[in-house]
PDB file of C-alpha atoms in Angstrom:
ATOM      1  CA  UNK A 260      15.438  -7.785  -6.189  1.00  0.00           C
ATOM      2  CA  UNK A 261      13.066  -6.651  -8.496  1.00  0.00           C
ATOM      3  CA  UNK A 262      13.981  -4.227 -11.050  1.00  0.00           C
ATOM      4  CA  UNK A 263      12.076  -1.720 -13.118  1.00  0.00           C
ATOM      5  CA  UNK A 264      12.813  -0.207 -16.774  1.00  0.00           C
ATOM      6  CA  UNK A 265      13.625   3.360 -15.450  1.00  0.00           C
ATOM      7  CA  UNK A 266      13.167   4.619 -19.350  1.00  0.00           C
ATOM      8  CA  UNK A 267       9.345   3.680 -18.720  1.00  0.00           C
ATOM      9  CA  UNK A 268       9.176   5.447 -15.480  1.00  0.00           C
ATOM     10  CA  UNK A 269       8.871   9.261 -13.918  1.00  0.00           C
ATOM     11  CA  UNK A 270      11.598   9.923 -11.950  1.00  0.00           C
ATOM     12  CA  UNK A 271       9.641  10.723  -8.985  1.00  0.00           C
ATOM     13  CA  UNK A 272       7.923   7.100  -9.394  1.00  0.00           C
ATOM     14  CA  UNK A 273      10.989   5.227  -8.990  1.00  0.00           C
ATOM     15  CA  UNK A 274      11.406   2.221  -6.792  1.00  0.00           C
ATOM     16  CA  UNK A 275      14.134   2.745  -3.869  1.00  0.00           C
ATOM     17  CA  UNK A 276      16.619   0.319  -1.812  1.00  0.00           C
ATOM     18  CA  UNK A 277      18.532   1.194   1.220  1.00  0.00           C
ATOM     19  CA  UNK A 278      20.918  -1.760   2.388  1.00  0.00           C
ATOM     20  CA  UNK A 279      20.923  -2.214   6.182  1.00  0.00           C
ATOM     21  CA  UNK A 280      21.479  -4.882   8.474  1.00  0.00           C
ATOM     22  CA  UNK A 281      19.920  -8.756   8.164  1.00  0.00           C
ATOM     23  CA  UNK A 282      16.247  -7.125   8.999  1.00  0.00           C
ATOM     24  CA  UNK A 283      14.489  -6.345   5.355  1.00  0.00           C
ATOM     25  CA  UNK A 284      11.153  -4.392   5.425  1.00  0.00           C
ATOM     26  CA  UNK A 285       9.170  -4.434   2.052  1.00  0.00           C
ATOM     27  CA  UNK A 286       7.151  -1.107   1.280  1.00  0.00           C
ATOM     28  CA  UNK A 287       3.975  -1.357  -1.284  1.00  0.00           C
ATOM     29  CA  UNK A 288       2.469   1.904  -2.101  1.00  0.00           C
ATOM     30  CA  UNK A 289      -1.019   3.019  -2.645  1.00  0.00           C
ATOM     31  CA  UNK A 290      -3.557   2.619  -5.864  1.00  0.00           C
ATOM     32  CA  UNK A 291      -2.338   5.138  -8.468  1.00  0.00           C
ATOM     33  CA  UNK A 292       0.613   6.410  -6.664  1.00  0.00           C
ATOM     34  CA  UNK A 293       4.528   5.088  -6.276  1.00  0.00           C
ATOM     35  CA  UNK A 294       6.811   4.068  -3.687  1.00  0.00           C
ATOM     36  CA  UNK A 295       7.498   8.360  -2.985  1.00  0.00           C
ATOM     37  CA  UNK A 296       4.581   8.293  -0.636  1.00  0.00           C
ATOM     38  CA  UNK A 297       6.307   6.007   1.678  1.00  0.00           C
ATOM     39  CA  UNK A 298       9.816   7.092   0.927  1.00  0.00           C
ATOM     40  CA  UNK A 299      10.498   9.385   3.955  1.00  0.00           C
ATOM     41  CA  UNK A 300       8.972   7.010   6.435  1.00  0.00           C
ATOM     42  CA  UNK A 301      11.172   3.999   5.149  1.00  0.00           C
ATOM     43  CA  UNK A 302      14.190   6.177   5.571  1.00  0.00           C
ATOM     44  CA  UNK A 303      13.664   7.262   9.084  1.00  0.00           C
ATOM     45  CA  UNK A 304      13.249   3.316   9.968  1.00  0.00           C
ATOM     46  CA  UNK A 305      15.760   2.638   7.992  1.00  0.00           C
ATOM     47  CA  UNK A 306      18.193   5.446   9.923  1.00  0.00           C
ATOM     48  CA  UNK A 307      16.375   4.388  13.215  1.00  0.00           C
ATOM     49  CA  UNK A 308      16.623   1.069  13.359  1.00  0.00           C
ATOM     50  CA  UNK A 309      19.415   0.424  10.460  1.00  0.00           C
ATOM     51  CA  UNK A 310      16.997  -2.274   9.017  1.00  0.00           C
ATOM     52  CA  UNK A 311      17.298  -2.797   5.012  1.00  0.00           C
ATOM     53  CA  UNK A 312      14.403  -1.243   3.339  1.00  0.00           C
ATOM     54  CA  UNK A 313      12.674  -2.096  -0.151  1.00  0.00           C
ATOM     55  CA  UNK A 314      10.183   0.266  -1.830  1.00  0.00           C
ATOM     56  CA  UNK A 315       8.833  -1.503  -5.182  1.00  0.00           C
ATOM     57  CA  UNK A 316       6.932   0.144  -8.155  1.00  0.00           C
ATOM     58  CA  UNK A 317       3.492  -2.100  -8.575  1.00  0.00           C
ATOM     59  CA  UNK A 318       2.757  -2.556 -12.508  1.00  0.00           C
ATOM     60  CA  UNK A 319       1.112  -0.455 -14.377  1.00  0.00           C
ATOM     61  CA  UNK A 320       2.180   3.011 -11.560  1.00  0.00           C
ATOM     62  CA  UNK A 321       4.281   5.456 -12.465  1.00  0.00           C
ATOM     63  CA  UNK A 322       4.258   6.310 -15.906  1.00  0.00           C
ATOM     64  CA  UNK A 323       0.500   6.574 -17.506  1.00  0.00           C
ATOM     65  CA  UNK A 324      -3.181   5.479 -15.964  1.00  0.00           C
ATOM     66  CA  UNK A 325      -3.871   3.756 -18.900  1.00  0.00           C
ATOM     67  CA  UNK A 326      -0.739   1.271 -18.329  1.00  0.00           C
ATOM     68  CA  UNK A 327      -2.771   0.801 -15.115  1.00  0.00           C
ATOM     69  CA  UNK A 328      -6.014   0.077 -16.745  1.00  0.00           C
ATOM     70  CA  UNK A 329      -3.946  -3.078 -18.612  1.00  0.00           C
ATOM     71  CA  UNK A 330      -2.908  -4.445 -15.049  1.00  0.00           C
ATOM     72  CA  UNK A 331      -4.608  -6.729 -12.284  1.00  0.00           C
ATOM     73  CA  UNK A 332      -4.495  -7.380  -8.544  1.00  0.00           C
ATOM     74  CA  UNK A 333      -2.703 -10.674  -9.774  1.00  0.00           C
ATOM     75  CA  UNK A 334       0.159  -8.703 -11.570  1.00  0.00           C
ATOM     76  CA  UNK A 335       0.484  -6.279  -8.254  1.00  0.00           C
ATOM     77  CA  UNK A 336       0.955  -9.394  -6.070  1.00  0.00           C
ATOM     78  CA  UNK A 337       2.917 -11.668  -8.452  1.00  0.00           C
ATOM     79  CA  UNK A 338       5.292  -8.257  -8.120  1.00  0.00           C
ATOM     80  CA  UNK A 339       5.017  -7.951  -4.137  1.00  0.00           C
ATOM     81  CA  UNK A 340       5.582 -11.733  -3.659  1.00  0.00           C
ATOM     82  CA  UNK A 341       8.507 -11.839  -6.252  1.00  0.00           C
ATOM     83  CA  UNK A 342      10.238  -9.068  -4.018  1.00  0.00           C
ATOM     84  CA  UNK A 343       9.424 -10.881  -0.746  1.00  0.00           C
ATOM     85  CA  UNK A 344      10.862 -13.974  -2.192  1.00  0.00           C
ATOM     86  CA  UNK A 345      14.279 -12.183  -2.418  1.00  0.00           C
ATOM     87  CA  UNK A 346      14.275 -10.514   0.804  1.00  0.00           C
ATOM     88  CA  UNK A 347      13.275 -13.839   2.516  1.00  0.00           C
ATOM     89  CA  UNK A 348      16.032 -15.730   0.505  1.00  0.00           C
ATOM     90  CA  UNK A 349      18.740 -13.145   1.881  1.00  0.00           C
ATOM     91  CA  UNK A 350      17.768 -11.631   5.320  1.00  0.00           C
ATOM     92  CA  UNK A 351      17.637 -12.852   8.136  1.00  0.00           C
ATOM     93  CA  UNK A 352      13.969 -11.238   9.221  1.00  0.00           C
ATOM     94  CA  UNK A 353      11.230 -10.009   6.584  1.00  0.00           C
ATOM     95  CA  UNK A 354       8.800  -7.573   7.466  1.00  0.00           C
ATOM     96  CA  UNK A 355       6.094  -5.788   5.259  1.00  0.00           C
ATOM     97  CA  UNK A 356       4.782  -2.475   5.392  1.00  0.00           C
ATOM     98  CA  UNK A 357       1.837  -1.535   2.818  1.00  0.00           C
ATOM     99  CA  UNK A 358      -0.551   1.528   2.425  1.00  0.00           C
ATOM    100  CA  UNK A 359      -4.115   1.558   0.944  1.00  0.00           C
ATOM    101  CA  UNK A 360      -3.732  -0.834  -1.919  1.00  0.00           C
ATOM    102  CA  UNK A 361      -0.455  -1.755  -0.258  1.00  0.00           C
ATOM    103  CA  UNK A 362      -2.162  -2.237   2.961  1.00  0.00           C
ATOM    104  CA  UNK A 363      -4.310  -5.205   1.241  1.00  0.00           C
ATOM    105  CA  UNK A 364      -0.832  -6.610  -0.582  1.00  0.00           C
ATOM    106  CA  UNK A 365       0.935  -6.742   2.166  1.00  0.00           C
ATOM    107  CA  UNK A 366      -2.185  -8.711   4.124  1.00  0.00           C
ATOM    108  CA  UNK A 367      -2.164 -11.375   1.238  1.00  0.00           C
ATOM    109  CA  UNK A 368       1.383 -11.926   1.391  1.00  0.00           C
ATOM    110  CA  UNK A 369       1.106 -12.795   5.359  1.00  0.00           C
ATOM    111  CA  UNK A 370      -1.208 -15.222   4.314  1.00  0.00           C
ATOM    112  CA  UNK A 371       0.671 -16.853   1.238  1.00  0.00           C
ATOM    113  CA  UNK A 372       4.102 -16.706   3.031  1.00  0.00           C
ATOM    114  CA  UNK A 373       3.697 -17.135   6.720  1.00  0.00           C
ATOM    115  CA  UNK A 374       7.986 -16.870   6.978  1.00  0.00           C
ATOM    116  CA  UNK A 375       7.326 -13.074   7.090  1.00  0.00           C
ATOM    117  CA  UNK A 376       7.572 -12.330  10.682  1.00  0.00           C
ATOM    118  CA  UNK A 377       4.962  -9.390  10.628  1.00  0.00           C
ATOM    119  CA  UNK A 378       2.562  -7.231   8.560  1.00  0.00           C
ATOM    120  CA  UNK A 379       1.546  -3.394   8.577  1.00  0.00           C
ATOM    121  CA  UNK A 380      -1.532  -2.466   7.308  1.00  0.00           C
ATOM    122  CA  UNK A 381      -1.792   1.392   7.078  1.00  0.00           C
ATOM    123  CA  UNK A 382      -5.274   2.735   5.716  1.00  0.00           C
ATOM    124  CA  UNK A 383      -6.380  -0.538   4.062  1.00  0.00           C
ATOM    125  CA  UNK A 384      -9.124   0.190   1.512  1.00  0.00           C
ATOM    126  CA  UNK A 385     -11.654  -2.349   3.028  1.00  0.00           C
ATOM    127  CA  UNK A 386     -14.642   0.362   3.181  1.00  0.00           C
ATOM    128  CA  UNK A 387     -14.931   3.490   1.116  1.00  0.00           C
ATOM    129  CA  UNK A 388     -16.082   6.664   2.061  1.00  0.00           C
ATOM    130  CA  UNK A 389     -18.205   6.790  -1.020  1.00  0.00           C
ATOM    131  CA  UNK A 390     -19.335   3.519  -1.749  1.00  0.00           C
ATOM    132  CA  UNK A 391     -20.957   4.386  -4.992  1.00  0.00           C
ATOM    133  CA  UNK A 392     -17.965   4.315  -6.295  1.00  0.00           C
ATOM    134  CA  UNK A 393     -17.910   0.572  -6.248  1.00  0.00           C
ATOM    135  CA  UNK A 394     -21.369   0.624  -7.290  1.00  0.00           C
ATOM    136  CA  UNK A 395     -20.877   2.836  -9.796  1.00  0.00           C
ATOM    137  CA  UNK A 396     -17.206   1.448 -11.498  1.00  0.00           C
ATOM    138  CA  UNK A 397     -18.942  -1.625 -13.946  1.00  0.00           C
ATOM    139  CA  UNK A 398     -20.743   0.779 -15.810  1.00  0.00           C
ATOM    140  CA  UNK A 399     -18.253   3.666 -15.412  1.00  0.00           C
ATOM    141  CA  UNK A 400     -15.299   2.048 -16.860  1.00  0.00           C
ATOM    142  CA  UNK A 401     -17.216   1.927 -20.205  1.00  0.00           C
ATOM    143  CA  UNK A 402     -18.155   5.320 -20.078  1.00  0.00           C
ATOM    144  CA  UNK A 403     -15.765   7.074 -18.286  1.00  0.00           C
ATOM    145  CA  UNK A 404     -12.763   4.996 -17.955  1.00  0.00           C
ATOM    146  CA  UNK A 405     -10.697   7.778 -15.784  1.00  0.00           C
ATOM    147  CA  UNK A 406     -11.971   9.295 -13.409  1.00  0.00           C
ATOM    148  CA  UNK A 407     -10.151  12.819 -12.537  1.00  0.00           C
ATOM    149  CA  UNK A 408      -9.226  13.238  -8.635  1.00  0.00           C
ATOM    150  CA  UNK A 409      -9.736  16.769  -6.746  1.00  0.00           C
ATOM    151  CA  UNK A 410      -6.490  18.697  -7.947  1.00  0.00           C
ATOM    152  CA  UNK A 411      -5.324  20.862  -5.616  1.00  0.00           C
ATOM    153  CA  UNK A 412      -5.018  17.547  -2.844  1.00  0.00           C
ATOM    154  CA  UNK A 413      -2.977  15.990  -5.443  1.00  0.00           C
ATOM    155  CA  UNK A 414      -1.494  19.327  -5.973  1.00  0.00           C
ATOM    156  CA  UNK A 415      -0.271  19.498  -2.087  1.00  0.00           C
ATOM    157  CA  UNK A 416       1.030  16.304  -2.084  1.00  0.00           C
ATOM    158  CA  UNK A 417       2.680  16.614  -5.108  1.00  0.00           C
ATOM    159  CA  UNK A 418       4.685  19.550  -3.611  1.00  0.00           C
ATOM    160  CA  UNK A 419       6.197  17.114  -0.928  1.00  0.00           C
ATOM    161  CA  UNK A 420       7.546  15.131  -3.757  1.00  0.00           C
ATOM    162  CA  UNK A 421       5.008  12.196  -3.833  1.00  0.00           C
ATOM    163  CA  UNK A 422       4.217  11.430  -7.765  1.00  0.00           C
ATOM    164  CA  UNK A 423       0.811  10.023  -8.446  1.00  0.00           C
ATOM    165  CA  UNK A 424      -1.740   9.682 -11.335  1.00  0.00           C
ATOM    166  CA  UNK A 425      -4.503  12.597 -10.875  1.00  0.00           C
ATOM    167  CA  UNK A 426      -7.085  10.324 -12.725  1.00  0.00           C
ATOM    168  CA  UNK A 427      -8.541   6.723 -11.530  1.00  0.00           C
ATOM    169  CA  UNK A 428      -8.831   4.245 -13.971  1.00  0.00           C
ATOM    170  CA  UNK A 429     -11.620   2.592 -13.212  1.00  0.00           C
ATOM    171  CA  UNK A 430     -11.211  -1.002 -14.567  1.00  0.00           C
ATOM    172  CA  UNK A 431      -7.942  -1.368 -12.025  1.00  0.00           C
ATOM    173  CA  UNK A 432      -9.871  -0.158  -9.039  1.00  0.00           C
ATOM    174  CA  UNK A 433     -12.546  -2.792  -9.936  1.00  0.00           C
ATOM    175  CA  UNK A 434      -9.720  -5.313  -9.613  1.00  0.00           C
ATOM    176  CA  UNK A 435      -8.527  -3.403  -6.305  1.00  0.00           C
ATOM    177  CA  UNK A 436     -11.499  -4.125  -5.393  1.00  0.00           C
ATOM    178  CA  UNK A 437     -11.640  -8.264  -6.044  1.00  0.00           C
ATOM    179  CA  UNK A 438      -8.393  -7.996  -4.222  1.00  0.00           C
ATOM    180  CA  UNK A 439     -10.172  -6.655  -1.389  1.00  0.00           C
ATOM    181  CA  UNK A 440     -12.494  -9.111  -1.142  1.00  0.00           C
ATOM    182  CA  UNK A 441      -9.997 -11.869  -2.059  1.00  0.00           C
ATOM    183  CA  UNK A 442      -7.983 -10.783   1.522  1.00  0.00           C
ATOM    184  CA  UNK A 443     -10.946 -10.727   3.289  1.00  0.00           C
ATOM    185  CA  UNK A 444     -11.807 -14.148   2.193  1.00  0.00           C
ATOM    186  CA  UNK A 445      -8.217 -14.919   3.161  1.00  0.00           C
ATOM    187  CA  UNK A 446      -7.126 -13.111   6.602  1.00  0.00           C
ATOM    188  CA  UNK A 447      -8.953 -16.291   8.724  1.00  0.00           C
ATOM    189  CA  UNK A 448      -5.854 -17.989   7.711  1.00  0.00           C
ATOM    190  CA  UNK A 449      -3.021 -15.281   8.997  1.00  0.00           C
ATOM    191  CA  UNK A 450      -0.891 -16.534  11.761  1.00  0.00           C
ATOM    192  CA  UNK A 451       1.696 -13.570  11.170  1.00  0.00           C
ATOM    193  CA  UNK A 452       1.099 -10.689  13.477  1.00  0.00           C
ATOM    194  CA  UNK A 453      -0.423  -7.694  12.469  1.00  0.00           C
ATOM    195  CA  UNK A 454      -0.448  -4.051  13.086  1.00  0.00           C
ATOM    196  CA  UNK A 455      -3.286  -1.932  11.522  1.00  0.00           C
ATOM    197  CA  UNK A 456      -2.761   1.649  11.525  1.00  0.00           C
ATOM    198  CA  UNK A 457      -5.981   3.849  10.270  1.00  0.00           C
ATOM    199  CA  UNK A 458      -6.179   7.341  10.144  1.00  0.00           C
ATOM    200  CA  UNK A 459      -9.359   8.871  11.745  1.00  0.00           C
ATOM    201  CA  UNK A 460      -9.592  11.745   9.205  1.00  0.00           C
ATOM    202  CA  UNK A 461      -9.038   9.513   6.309  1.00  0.00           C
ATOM    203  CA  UNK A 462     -11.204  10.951   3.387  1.00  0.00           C
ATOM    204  CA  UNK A 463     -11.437   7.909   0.748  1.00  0.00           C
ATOM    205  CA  UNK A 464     -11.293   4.813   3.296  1.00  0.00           C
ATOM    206  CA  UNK A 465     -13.805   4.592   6.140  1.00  0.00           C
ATOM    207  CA  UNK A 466     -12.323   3.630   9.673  1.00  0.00           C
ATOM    208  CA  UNK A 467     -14.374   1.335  10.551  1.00  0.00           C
ATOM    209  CA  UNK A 468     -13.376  -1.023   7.868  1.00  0.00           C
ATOM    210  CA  UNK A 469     -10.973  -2.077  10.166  1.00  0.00           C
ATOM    211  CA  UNK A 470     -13.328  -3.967  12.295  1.00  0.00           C
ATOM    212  CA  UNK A 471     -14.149  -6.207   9.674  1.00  0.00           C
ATOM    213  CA  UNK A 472     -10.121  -7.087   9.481  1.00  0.00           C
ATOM    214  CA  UNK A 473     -10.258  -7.472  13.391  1.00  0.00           C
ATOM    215  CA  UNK A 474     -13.587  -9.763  12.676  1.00  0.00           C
ATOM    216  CA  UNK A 475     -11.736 -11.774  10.506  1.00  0.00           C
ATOM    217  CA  UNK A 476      -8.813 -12.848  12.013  1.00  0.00           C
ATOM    218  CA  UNK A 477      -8.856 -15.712  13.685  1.00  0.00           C
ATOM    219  CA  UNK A 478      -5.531 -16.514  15.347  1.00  0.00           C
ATOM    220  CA  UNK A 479      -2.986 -14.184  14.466  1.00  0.00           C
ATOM    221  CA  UNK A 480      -1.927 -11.434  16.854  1.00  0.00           C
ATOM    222  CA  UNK A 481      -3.513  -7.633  15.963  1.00  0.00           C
ATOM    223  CA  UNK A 482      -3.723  -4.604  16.695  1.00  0.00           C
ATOM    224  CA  UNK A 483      -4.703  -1.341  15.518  1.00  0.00           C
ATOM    225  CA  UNK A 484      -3.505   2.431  16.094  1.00  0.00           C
ATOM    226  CA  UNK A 485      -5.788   5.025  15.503  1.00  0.00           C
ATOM    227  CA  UNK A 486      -4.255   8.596  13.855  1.00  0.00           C
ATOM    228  CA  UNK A 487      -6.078  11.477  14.894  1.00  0.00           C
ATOM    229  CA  UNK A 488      -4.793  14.330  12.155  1.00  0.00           C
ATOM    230  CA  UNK A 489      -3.745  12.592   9.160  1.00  0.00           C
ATOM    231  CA  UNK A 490      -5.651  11.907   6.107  1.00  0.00           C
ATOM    232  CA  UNK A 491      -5.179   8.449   3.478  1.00  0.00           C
ATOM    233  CA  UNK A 492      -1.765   9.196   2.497  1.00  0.00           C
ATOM    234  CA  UNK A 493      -0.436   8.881   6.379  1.00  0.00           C
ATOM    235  CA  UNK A 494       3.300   8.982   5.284  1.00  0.00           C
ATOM    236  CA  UNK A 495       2.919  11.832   3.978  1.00  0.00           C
ATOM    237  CA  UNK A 496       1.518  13.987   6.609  1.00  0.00           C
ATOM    238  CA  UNK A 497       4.577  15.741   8.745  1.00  0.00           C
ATOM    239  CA  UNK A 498       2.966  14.967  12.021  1.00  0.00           C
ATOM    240  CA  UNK A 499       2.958  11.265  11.749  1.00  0.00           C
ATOM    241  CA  UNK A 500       5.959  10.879   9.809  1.00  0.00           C
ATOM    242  CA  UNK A 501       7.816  10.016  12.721  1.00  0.00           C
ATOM    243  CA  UNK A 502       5.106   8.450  14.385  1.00  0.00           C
ATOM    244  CA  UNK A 503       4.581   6.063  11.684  1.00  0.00           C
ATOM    245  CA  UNK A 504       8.169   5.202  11.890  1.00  0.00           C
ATOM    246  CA  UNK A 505       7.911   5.084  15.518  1.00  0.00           C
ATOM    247  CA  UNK A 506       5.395   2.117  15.324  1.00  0.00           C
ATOM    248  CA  UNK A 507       6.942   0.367  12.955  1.00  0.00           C
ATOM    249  CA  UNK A 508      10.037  -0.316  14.846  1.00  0.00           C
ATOM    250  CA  UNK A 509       8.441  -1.079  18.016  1.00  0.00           C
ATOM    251  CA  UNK A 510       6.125  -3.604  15.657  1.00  0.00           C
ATOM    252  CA  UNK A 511       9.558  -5.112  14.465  1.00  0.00           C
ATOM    253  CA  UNK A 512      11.272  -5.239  17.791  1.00  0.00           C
ATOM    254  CA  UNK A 513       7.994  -6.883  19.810  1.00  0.00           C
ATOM    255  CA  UNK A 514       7.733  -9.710  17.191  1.00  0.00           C
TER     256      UNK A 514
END
C-alpha cells in the first residue's frame, strides 16, 4: 500500500484504508482536491458490501497548489497504478472507482491492467463547460499561474469536510488535460467493463463528454447513469451519497 508523509499533508487531505473482505476497490479523487470527497461514499460500500476500500492522495494534493504545479499526469498514474499493483497482488477482486481527474485515472488503469475486474468513471473531465479554459491555460500559466476558484462553492463543500485547493494551477491542469487526451487515445483498447456516472447539473464538466467515451469504446461492456441534482463533486452531494454507493455495488456484484 502506498503511503504518504502525513507531516507534508492537511489532515483533512489524508489518504484512508478500510480492511474488508478479498474484494478491494481503489478510490482516486478529483484535480485539486483529496481522497475526503469520496470518503463517505467508500464507507457506505465499504459497510454495504464489506469490500476493502483504498482512498490514495495523488502527488502534489493536499498540502500547497504550487506542489501541484511541480507534478504530472505521469506522477498521478505511476501513484494509482503502484496502489493497484498491491491490491491486485493481495485480493482476490480489484475494482476502481475515480472522480473527475480520478474518473480519467481510473480509465487508464483499465487499459494498462486489464486484471481489474471493473472501472467507475464518475464526472470524467472529457469536455469542459468553459472550454477557454483549455484555450486559455498555455499562456495563462505564465501569467497567472493560479487561478482562484468561486469561494463560497469551495466554502460549502468545505463545511462537509472535503479539503481542496481554492486556486488552479494552471500548468497541472494542462497536464490533466494531455491525460485526457492520452485516455481517449487509449479507451479503444478497454476490455474491462465500465460504468460512467455523469451528473446532469455538473458545472465544470459538460455531459455530453460522455458520448465521446461511449464512441470510443470498442469492446468493453458500458454504461452510463445519468444524476439529475448533483453537481461535479457527486460524492459529496447528500442525495446521491447513497445512490452512488448503490451503483457501485450492483457494478461489483454484476461483473
Amino acid at each position: 500500500m502506498v503511503h504518504i508523509d502525513p507531516q507534508s499533508v492537511y489532515q483533512e487531505a489524508e489518504p484512508f484504508f478500510f480492511s474488508g473482505n478479498n474484494i478491494a476497490i481503489l478510490f482516486i479523487h478529483g484535480f485539486t482536491a483529496s481522497p475526503s470527497e469520496l470518503y463517505l461514499v467508500a464507507k457506505l460500500v465499504h459497510q454495504e458490501s464489506g469490500a476493502t476500500v483504498s482512498g490514495v492522495l495523488l502527488p502534489g494534493h493536499g498540502s500547497h497548489p504550487q506542489f501541484l504545479n511541480q507534478t504530472t499526469w505521469q506522477d498521478w498514474y505511476k501513484t494509482v497504478e503502484a496502489e493497484s499493483e498491491y491490491l491486485l497482488a493481495h485480493y482476490e477482486k480489484v475494482y476502481v472507482v475515480g472522480l473527475s481527474l480520478g474518473g480519467l485515472l481510473s480509465m487508464y488503469l483499465g487499459v494498462n491492467l486489464p486484471e481489474i475486474k471493473g472501472v467507475v468513471s464518475i464526472n470524467p473531465p472529457i469536455r469542459l463547460r468553459n472550454p477557454m479554459i483549455n484555450v486559455m491555460a498555455p499562456v495563462m500559466q505564465w501569467v497567472k499561474p493560479y487561478f482562484p476558484k468561486p469561494k463560497e462553492k469551495q466554502r460549502k463543500l468545505r463545511k462537509k469536510g472535503r479539503f481542496a485547493y481554492e486556486s488552479t494551477p494552471v500548468r497541472a491542469f494542462r497536464s490533466m488535460m494531455e491525460l485526457k487526451e492520452e485516455t481517449l487515445k487509449a479507451l479503444k483498447d478497454i476490455e474491462v467493463p465500465l460504468l460512467l456516472i455523469q451528473s446532469l447539473a455538473d458545472e465544470s464538466v459538460h455531459p455530453q463528454g460522455t458520448s465521446l467515451i461511449i464512441k470510443k469504446v470498442k469492446t468493453a461492456q458500458i454504461e452510463l447513469v445519468e444524476l439529475i441534482d448533483s453537481e461535479h463533486v457527486a460524492t459529496m452531494a447528500e442525495e446521491d451519497q447513497e445512490n452512488i454507493a448503490s451503483l457501485i455495488i450492483k457494478f461489483m456484484e454484476e461483473n
